[in-house]
PDB file of C-alpha atoms in Angstrom:
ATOM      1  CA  UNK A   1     -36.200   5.964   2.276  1.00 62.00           C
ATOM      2  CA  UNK A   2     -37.866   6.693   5.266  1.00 67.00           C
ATOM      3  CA  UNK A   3     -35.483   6.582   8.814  1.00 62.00           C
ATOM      4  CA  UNK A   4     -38.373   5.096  11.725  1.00 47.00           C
ATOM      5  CA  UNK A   5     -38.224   6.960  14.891  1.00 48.00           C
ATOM      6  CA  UNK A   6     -41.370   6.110  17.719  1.00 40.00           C
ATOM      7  CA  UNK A   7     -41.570  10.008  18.435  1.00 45.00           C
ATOM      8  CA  UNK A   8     -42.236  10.400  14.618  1.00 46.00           C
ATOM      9  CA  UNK A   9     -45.166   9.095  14.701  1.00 37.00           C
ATOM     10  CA  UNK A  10     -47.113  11.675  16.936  1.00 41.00           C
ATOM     11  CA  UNK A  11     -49.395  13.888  14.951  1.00 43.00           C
ATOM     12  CA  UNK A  12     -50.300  17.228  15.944  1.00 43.00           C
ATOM     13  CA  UNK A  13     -53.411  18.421  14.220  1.00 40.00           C
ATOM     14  CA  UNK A  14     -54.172  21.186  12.476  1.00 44.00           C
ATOM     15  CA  UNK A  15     -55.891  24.105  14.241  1.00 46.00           C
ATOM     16  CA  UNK A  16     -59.435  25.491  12.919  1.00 46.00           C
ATOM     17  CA  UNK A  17     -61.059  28.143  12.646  1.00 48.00           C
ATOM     18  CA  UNK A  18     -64.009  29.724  11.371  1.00 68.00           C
ATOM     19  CA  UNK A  19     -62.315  32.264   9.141  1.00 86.00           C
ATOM     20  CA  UNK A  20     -59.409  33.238   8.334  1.00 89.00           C
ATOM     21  CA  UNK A  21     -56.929  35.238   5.891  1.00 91.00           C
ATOM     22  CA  UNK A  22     -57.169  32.768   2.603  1.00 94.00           C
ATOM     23  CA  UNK A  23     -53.653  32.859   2.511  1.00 90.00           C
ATOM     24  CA  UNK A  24     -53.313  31.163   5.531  1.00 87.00           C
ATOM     25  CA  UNK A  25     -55.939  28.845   4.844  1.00 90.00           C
ATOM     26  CA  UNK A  26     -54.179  27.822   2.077  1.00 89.00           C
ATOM     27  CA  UNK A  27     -50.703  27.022   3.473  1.00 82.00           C
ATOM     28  CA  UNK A  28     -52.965  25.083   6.214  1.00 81.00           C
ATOM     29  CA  UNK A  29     -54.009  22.932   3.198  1.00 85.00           C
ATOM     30  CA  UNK A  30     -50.064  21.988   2.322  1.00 79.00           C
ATOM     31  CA  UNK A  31     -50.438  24.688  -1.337  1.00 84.00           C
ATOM     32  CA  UNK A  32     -47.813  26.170  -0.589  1.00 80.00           C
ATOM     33  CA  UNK A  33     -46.007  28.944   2.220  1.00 77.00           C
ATOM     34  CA  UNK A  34     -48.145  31.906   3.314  1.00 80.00           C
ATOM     35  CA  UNK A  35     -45.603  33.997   1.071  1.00 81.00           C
ATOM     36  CA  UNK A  36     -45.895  31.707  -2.010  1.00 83.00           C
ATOM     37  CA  UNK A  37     -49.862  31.731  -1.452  1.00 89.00           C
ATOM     38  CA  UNK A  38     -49.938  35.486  -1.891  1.00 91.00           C
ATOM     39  CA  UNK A  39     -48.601  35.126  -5.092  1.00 91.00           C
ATOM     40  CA  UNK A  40     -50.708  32.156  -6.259  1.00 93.00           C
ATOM     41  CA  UNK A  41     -53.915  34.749  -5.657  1.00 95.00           C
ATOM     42  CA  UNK A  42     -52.777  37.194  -7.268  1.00 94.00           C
ATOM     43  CA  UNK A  43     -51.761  35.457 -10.363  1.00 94.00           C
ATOM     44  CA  UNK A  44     -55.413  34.516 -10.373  1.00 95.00           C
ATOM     45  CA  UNK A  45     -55.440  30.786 -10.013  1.00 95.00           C
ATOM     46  CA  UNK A  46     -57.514  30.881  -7.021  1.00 96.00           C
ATOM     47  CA  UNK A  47     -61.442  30.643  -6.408  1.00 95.00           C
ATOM     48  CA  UNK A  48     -63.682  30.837  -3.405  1.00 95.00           C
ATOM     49  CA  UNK A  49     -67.586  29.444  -3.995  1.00 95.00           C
ATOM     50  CA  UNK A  50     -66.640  29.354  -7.954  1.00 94.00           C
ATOM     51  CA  UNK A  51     -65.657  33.441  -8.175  1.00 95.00           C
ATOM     52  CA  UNK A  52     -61.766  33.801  -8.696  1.00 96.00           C
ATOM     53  CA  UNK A  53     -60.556  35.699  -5.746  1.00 95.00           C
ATOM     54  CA  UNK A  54     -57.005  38.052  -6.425  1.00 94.00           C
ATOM     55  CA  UNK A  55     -56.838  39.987  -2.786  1.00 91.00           C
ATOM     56  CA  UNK A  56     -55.003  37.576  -0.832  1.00 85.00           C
ATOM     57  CA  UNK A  57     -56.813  39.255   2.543  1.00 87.00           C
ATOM     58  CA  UNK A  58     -59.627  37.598   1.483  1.00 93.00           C
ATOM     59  CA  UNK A  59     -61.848  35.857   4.672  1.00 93.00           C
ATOM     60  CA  UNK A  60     -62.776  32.339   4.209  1.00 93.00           C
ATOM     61  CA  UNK A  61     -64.202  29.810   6.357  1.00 89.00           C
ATOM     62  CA  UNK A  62     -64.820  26.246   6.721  1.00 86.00           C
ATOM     63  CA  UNK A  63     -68.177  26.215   4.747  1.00 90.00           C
ATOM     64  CA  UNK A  64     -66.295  28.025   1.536  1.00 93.00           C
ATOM     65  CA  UNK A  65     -65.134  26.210  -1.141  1.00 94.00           C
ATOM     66  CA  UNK A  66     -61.720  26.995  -2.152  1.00 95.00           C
ATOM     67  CA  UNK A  67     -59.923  26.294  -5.314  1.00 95.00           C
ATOM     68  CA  UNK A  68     -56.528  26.732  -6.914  1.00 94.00           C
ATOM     69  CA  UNK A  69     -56.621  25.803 -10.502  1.00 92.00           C
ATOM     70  CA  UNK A  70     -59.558  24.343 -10.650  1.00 92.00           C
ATOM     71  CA  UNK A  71     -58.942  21.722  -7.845  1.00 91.00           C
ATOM     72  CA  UNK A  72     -60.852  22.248  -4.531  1.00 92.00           C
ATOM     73  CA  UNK A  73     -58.412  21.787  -1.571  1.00 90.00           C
ATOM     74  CA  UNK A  74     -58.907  21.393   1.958  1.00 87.00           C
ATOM     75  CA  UNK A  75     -57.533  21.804   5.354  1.00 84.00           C
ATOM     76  CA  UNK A  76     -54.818  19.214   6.125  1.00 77.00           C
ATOM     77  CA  UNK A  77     -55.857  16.721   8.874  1.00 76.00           C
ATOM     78  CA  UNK A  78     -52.167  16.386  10.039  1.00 85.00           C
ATOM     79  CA  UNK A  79     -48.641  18.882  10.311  1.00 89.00           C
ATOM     80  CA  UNK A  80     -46.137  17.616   9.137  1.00 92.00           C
ATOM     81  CA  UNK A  81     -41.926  18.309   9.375  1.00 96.00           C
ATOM     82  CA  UNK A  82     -39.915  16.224   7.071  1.00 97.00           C
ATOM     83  CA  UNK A  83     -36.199  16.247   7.024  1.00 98.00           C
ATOM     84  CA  UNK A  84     -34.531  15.510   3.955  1.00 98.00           C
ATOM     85  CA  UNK A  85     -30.830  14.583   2.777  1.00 98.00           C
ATOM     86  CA  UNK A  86     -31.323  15.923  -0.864  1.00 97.00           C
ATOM     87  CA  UNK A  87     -29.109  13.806  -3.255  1.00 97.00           C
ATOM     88  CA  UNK A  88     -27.458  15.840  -6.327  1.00 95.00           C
ATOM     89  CA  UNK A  89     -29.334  16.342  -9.036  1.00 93.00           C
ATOM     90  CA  UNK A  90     -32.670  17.276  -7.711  1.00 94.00           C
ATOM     91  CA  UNK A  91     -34.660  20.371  -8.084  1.00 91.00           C
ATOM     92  CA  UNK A  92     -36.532  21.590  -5.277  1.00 86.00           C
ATOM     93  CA  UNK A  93     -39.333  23.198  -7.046  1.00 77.00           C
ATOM     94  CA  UNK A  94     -42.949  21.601  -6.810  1.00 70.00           C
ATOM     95  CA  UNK A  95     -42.472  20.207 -10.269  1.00 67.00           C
ATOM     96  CA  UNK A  96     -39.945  20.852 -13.171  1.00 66.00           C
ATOM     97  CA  UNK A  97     -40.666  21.549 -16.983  1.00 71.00           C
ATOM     98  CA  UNK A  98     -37.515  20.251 -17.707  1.00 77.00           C
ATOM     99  CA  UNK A  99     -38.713  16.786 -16.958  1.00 79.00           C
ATOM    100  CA  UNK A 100     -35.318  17.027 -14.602  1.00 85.00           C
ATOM    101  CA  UNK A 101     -36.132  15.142 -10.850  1.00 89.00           C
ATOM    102  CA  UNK A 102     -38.047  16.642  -7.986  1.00 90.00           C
ATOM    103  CA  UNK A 103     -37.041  16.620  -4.621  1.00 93.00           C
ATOM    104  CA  UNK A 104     -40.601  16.055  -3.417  1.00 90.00           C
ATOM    105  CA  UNK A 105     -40.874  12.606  -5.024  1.00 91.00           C
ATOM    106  CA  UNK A 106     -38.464  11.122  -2.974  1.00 94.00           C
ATOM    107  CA  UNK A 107     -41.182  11.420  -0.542  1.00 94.00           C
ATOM    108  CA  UNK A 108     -44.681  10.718  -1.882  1.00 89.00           C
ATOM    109  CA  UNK A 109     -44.837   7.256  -1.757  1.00 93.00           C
ATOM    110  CA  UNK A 110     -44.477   7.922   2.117  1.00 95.00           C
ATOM    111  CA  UNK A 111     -46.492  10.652   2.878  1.00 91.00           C
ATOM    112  CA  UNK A 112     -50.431  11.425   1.248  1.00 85.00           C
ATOM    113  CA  UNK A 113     -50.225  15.307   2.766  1.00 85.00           C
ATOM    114  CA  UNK A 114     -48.714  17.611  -0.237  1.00 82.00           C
ATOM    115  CA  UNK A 115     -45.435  18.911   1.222  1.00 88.00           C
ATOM    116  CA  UNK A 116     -43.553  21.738   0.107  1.00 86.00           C
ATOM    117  CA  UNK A 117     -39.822  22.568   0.583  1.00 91.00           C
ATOM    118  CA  UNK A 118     -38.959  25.431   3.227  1.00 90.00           C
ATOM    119  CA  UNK A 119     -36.694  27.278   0.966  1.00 86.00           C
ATOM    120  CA  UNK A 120     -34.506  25.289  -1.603  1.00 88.00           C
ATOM    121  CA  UNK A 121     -31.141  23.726  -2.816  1.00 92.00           C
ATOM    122  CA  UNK A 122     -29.923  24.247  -6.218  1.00 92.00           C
ATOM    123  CA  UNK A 123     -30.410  21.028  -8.342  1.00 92.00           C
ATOM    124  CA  UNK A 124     -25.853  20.427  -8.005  1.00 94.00           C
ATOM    125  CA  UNK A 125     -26.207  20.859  -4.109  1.00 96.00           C
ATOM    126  CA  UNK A 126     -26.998  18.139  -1.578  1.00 97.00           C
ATOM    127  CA  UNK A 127     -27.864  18.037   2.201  1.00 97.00           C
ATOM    128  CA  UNK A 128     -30.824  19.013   4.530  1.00 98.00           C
ATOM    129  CA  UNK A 129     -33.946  20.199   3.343  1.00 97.00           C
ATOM    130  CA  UNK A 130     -37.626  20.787   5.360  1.00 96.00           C
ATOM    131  CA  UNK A 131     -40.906  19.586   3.939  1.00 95.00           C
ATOM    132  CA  UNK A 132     -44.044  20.507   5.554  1.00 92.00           C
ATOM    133  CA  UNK A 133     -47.484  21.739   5.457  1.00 87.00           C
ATOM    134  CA  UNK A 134     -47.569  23.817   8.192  1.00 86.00           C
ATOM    135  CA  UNK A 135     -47.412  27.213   6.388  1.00 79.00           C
ATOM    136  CA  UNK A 136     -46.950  29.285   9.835  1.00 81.00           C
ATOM    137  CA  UNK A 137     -43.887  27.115  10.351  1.00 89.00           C
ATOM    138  CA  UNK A 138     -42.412  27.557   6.797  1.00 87.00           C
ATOM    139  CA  UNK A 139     -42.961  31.397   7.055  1.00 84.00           C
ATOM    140  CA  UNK A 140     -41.353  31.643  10.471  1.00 88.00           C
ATOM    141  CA  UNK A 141     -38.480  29.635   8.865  1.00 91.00           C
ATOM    142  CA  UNK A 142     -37.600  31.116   5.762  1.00 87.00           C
ATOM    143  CA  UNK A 143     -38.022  34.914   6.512  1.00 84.00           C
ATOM    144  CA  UNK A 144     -34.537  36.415   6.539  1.00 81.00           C
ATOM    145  CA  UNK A 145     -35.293  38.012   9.999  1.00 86.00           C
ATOM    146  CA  UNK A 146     -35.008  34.124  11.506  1.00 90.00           C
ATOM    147  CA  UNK A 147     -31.677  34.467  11.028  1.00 91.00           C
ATOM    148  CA  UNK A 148     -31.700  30.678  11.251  1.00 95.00           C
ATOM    149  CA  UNK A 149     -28.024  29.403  10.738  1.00 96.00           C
ATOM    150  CA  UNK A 150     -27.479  27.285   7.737  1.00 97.00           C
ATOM    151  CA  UNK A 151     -24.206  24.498   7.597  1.00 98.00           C
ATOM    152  CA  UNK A 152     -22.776  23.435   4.267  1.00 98.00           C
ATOM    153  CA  UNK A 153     -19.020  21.874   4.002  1.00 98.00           C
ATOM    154  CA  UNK A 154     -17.539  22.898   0.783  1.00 98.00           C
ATOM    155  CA  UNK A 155     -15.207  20.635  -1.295  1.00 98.00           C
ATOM    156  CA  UNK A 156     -13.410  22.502  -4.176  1.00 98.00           C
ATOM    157  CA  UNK A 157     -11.719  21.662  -7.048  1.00 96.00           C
ATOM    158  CA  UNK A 158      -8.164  24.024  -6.339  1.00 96.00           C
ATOM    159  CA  UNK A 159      -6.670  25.226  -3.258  1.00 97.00           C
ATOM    160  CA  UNK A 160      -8.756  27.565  -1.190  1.00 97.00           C
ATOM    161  CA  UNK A 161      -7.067  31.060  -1.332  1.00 95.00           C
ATOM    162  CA  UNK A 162      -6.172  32.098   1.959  1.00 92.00           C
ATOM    163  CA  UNK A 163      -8.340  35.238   2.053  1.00 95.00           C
ATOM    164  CA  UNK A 164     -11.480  33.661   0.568  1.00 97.00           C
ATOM    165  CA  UNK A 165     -12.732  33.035   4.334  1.00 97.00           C
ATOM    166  CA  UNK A 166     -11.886  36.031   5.940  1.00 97.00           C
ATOM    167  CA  UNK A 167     -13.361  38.234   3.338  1.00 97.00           C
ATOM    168  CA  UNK A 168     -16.661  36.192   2.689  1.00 97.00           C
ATOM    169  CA  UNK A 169     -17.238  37.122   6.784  1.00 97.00           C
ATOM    170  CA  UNK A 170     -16.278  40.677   6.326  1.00 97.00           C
ATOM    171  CA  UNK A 171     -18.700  40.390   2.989  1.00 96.00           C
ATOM    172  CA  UNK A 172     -18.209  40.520  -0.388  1.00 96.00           C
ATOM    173  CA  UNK A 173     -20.130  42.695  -3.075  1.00 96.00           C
ATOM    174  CA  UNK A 174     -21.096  41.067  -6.276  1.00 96.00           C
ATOM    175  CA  UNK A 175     -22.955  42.490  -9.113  1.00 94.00           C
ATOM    176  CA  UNK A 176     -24.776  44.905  -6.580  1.00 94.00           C
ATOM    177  CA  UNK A 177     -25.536  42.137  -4.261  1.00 95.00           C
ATOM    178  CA  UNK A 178     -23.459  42.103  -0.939  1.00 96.00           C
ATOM    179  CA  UNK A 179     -22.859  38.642   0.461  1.00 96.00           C
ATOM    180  CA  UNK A 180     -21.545  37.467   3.888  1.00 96.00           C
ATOM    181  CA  UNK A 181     -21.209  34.526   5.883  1.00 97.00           C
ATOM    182  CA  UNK A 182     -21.698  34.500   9.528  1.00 96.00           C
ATOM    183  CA  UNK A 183     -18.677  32.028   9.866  1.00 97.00           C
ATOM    184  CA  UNK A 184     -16.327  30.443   7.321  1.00 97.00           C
ATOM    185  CA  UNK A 185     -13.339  27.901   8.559  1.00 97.00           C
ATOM    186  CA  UNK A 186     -10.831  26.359   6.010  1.00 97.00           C
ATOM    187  CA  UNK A 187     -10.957  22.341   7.511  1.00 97.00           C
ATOM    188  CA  UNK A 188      -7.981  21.044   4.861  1.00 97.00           C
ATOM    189  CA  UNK A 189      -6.931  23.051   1.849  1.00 97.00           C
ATOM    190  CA  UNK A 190      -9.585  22.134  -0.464  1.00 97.00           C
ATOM    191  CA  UNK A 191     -12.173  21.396   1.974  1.00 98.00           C
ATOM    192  CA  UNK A 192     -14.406  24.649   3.968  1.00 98.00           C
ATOM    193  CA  UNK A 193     -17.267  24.553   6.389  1.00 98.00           C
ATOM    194  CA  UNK A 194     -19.311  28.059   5.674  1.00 98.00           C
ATOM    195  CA  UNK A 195     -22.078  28.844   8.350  1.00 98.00           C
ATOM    196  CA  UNK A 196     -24.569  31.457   6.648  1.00 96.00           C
ATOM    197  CA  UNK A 197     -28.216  33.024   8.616  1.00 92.00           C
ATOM    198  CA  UNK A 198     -29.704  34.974   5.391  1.00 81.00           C
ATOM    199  CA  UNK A 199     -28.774  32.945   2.465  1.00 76.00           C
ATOM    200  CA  UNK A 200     -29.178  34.727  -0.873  1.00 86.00           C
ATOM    201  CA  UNK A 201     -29.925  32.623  -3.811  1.00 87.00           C
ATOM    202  CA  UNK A 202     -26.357  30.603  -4.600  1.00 92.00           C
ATOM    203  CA  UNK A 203     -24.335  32.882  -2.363  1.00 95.00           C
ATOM    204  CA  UNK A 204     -21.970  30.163  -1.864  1.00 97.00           C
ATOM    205  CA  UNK A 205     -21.496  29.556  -5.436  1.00 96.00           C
ATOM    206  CA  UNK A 206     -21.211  33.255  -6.754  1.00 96.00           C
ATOM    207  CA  UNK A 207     -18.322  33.864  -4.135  1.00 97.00           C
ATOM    208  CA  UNK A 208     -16.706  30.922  -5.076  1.00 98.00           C
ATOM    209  CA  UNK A 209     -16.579  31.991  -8.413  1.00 97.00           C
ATOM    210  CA  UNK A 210     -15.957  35.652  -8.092  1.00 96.00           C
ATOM    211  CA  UNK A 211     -12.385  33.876  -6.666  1.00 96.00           C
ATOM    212  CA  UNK A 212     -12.534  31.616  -9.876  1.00 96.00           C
ATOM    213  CA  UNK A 213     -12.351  28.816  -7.420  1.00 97.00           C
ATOM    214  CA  UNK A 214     -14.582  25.437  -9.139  1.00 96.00           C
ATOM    215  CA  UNK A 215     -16.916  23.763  -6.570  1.00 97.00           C
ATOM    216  CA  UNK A 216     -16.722  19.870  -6.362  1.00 97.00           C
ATOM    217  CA  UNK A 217     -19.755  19.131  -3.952  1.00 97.00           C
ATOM    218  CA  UNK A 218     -21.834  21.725  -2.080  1.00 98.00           C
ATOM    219  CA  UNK A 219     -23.871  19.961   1.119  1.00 98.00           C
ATOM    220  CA  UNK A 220     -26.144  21.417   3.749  1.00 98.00           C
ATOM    221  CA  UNK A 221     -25.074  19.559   7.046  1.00 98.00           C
ATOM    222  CA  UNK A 222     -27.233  21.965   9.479  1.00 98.00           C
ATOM    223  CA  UNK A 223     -30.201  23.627   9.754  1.00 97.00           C
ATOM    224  CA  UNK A 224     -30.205  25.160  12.999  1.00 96.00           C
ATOM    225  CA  UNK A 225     -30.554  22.994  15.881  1.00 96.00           C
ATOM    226  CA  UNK A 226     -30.576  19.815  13.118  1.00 97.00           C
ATOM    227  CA  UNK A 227     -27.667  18.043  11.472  1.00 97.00           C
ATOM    228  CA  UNK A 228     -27.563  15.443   9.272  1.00 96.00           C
ATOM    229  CA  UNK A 229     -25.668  12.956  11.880  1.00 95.00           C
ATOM    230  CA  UNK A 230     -26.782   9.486   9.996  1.00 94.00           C
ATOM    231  CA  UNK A 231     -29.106  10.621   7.236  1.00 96.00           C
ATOM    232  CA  UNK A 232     -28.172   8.940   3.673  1.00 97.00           C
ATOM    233  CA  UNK A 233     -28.535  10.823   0.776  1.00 96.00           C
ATOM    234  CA  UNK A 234     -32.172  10.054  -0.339  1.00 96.00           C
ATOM    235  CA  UNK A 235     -33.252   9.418   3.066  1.00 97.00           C
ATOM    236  CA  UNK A 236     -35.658  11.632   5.248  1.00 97.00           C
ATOM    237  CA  UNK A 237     -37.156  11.236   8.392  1.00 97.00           C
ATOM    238  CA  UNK A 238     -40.106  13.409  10.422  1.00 97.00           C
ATOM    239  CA  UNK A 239     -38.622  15.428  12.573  1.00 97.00           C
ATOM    240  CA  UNK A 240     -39.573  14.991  16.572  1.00 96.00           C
ATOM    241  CA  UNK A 241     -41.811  17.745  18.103  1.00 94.00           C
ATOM    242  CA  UNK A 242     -38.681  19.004  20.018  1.00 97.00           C
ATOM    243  CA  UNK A 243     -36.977  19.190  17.209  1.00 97.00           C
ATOM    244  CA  UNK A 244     -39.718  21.572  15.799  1.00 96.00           C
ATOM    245  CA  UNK A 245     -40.274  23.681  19.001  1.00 96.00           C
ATOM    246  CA  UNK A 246     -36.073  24.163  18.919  1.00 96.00           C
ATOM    247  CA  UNK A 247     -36.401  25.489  15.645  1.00 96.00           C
ATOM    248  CA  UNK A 248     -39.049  27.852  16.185  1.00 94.00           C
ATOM    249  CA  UNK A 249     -37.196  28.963  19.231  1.00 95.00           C
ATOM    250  CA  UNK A 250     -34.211  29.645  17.540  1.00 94.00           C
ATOM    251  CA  UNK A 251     -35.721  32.008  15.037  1.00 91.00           C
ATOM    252  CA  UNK A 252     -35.664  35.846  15.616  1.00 84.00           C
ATOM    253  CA  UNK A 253     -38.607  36.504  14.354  1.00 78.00           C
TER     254      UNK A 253
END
């Protein structure tokens, strides 16, 4: 459910212009993340004036008609920045073959943009996640450059072993991939708050288990300048436009 705030409501409105890169114009029409665009054109599922277009530097303006499988889309009239507590047992993708449940419907009765998740939280994870359409914000976000910290409190099934947190911030290689925290703090035996900038897909969960130490709950209490402080599970809210401006201010890119 929605949280009301009277700053929410502001709207900030999109920016035009009379052509552009069509992957940008596309993340300014809530498809997807600059990034994610690129890939949509190359895969092919994207036409401009009815000819299918696969060089994502492709110029488009406001009198082209743009497609993405089949369905004409258009510039957003309105940015938004959605905070989300993501329950368990959600998948962040944009929908799921698996008929399992989508993050994204927990806000569509609320919002008519189409908002996409600024990076993702496995389907057993919970906590903060970003929706927007603002596909300069999501790229400015998610690029491991940011170096935008990420918060998650760790509850585990068996005692932590006492070098689990020293060694995740020294780093830790696994199957060729090296993983390391930026901060990791036991808060009770079982119980660990991990502070990560990069974030590699289920980094927390492949140390974890390289220690053979079973994960009870995994939640994302932080995102940079913005906790979770009263947010429900289930519940989102829009975040303010200082909120926003923080955000992009803390990134390093």
């Amino acid at each position: 459910m929605p949280v009301n705030n009277e700053e929410n409501s502001k709207k900030e409105p999109c920016p035009s212009h009379d052509a552009m890169r069509l992957q940008l114009y596309m993340a300014r029409c809530g498809v997807a993340s600059r990034r994610a665009s690129e890939e949509i054109i190359a895969a092919g599922r994207v036409s401009v004036n009815g000819t299918v277009v696969t060089e994502p530097g492709t110029k488009v303006s406001l009198a082209d008609s743009v497609s993405v499988d089949g369905k004409e889309i258009s510039l957003e009239e309105t940015l938004r920045y959605v905070l989300l507590n993501k329950p368990s047992g959600y998948v962040c993708s944009a929908s799921d073959e698996k008929g399992r449940q989508v993050a994204s419907d927990l806000l569509k009765d609320a919002y008519r943009e189409r908002l996409y998740s600024i990076g993702r939280l496995d389907m057993f994870s919970s906590g903060l996640i970003i929706f927007t359409n603002d596909g300069s914000f999501a790229a400015k976000l998610s690029h491991p450059s940011a170096e935008l910290e990420k918060e998650y409190i760790v509850d585990t099934s068996v005692p932590l072993p006492r070098s689990l947190a020293d060694d995740f911030m020294d780093g830790i290689r696994i199957d060729g991939i090296f993983y390391r925290c930026k901060d990791a703090r036991e808060l009770n035996a079982r119980r660990m708050r991990i502070v990560l900038e990069e974030g590699k897909n289920r980094e927390i969960r492949r140390v974890f288990e390289k220690y053979e130490v079973g994960i009870k709950s995994l939640m994302r209490v932080r995102i940079g300048c913005v906790g979770v402080e009263s947010l429900q599970y289930g519940q989102f809210r829009d975040l303010t436009q200082a909120e926003v401006a923080a955000l992009k201010r803390l990134c390093r890119n």
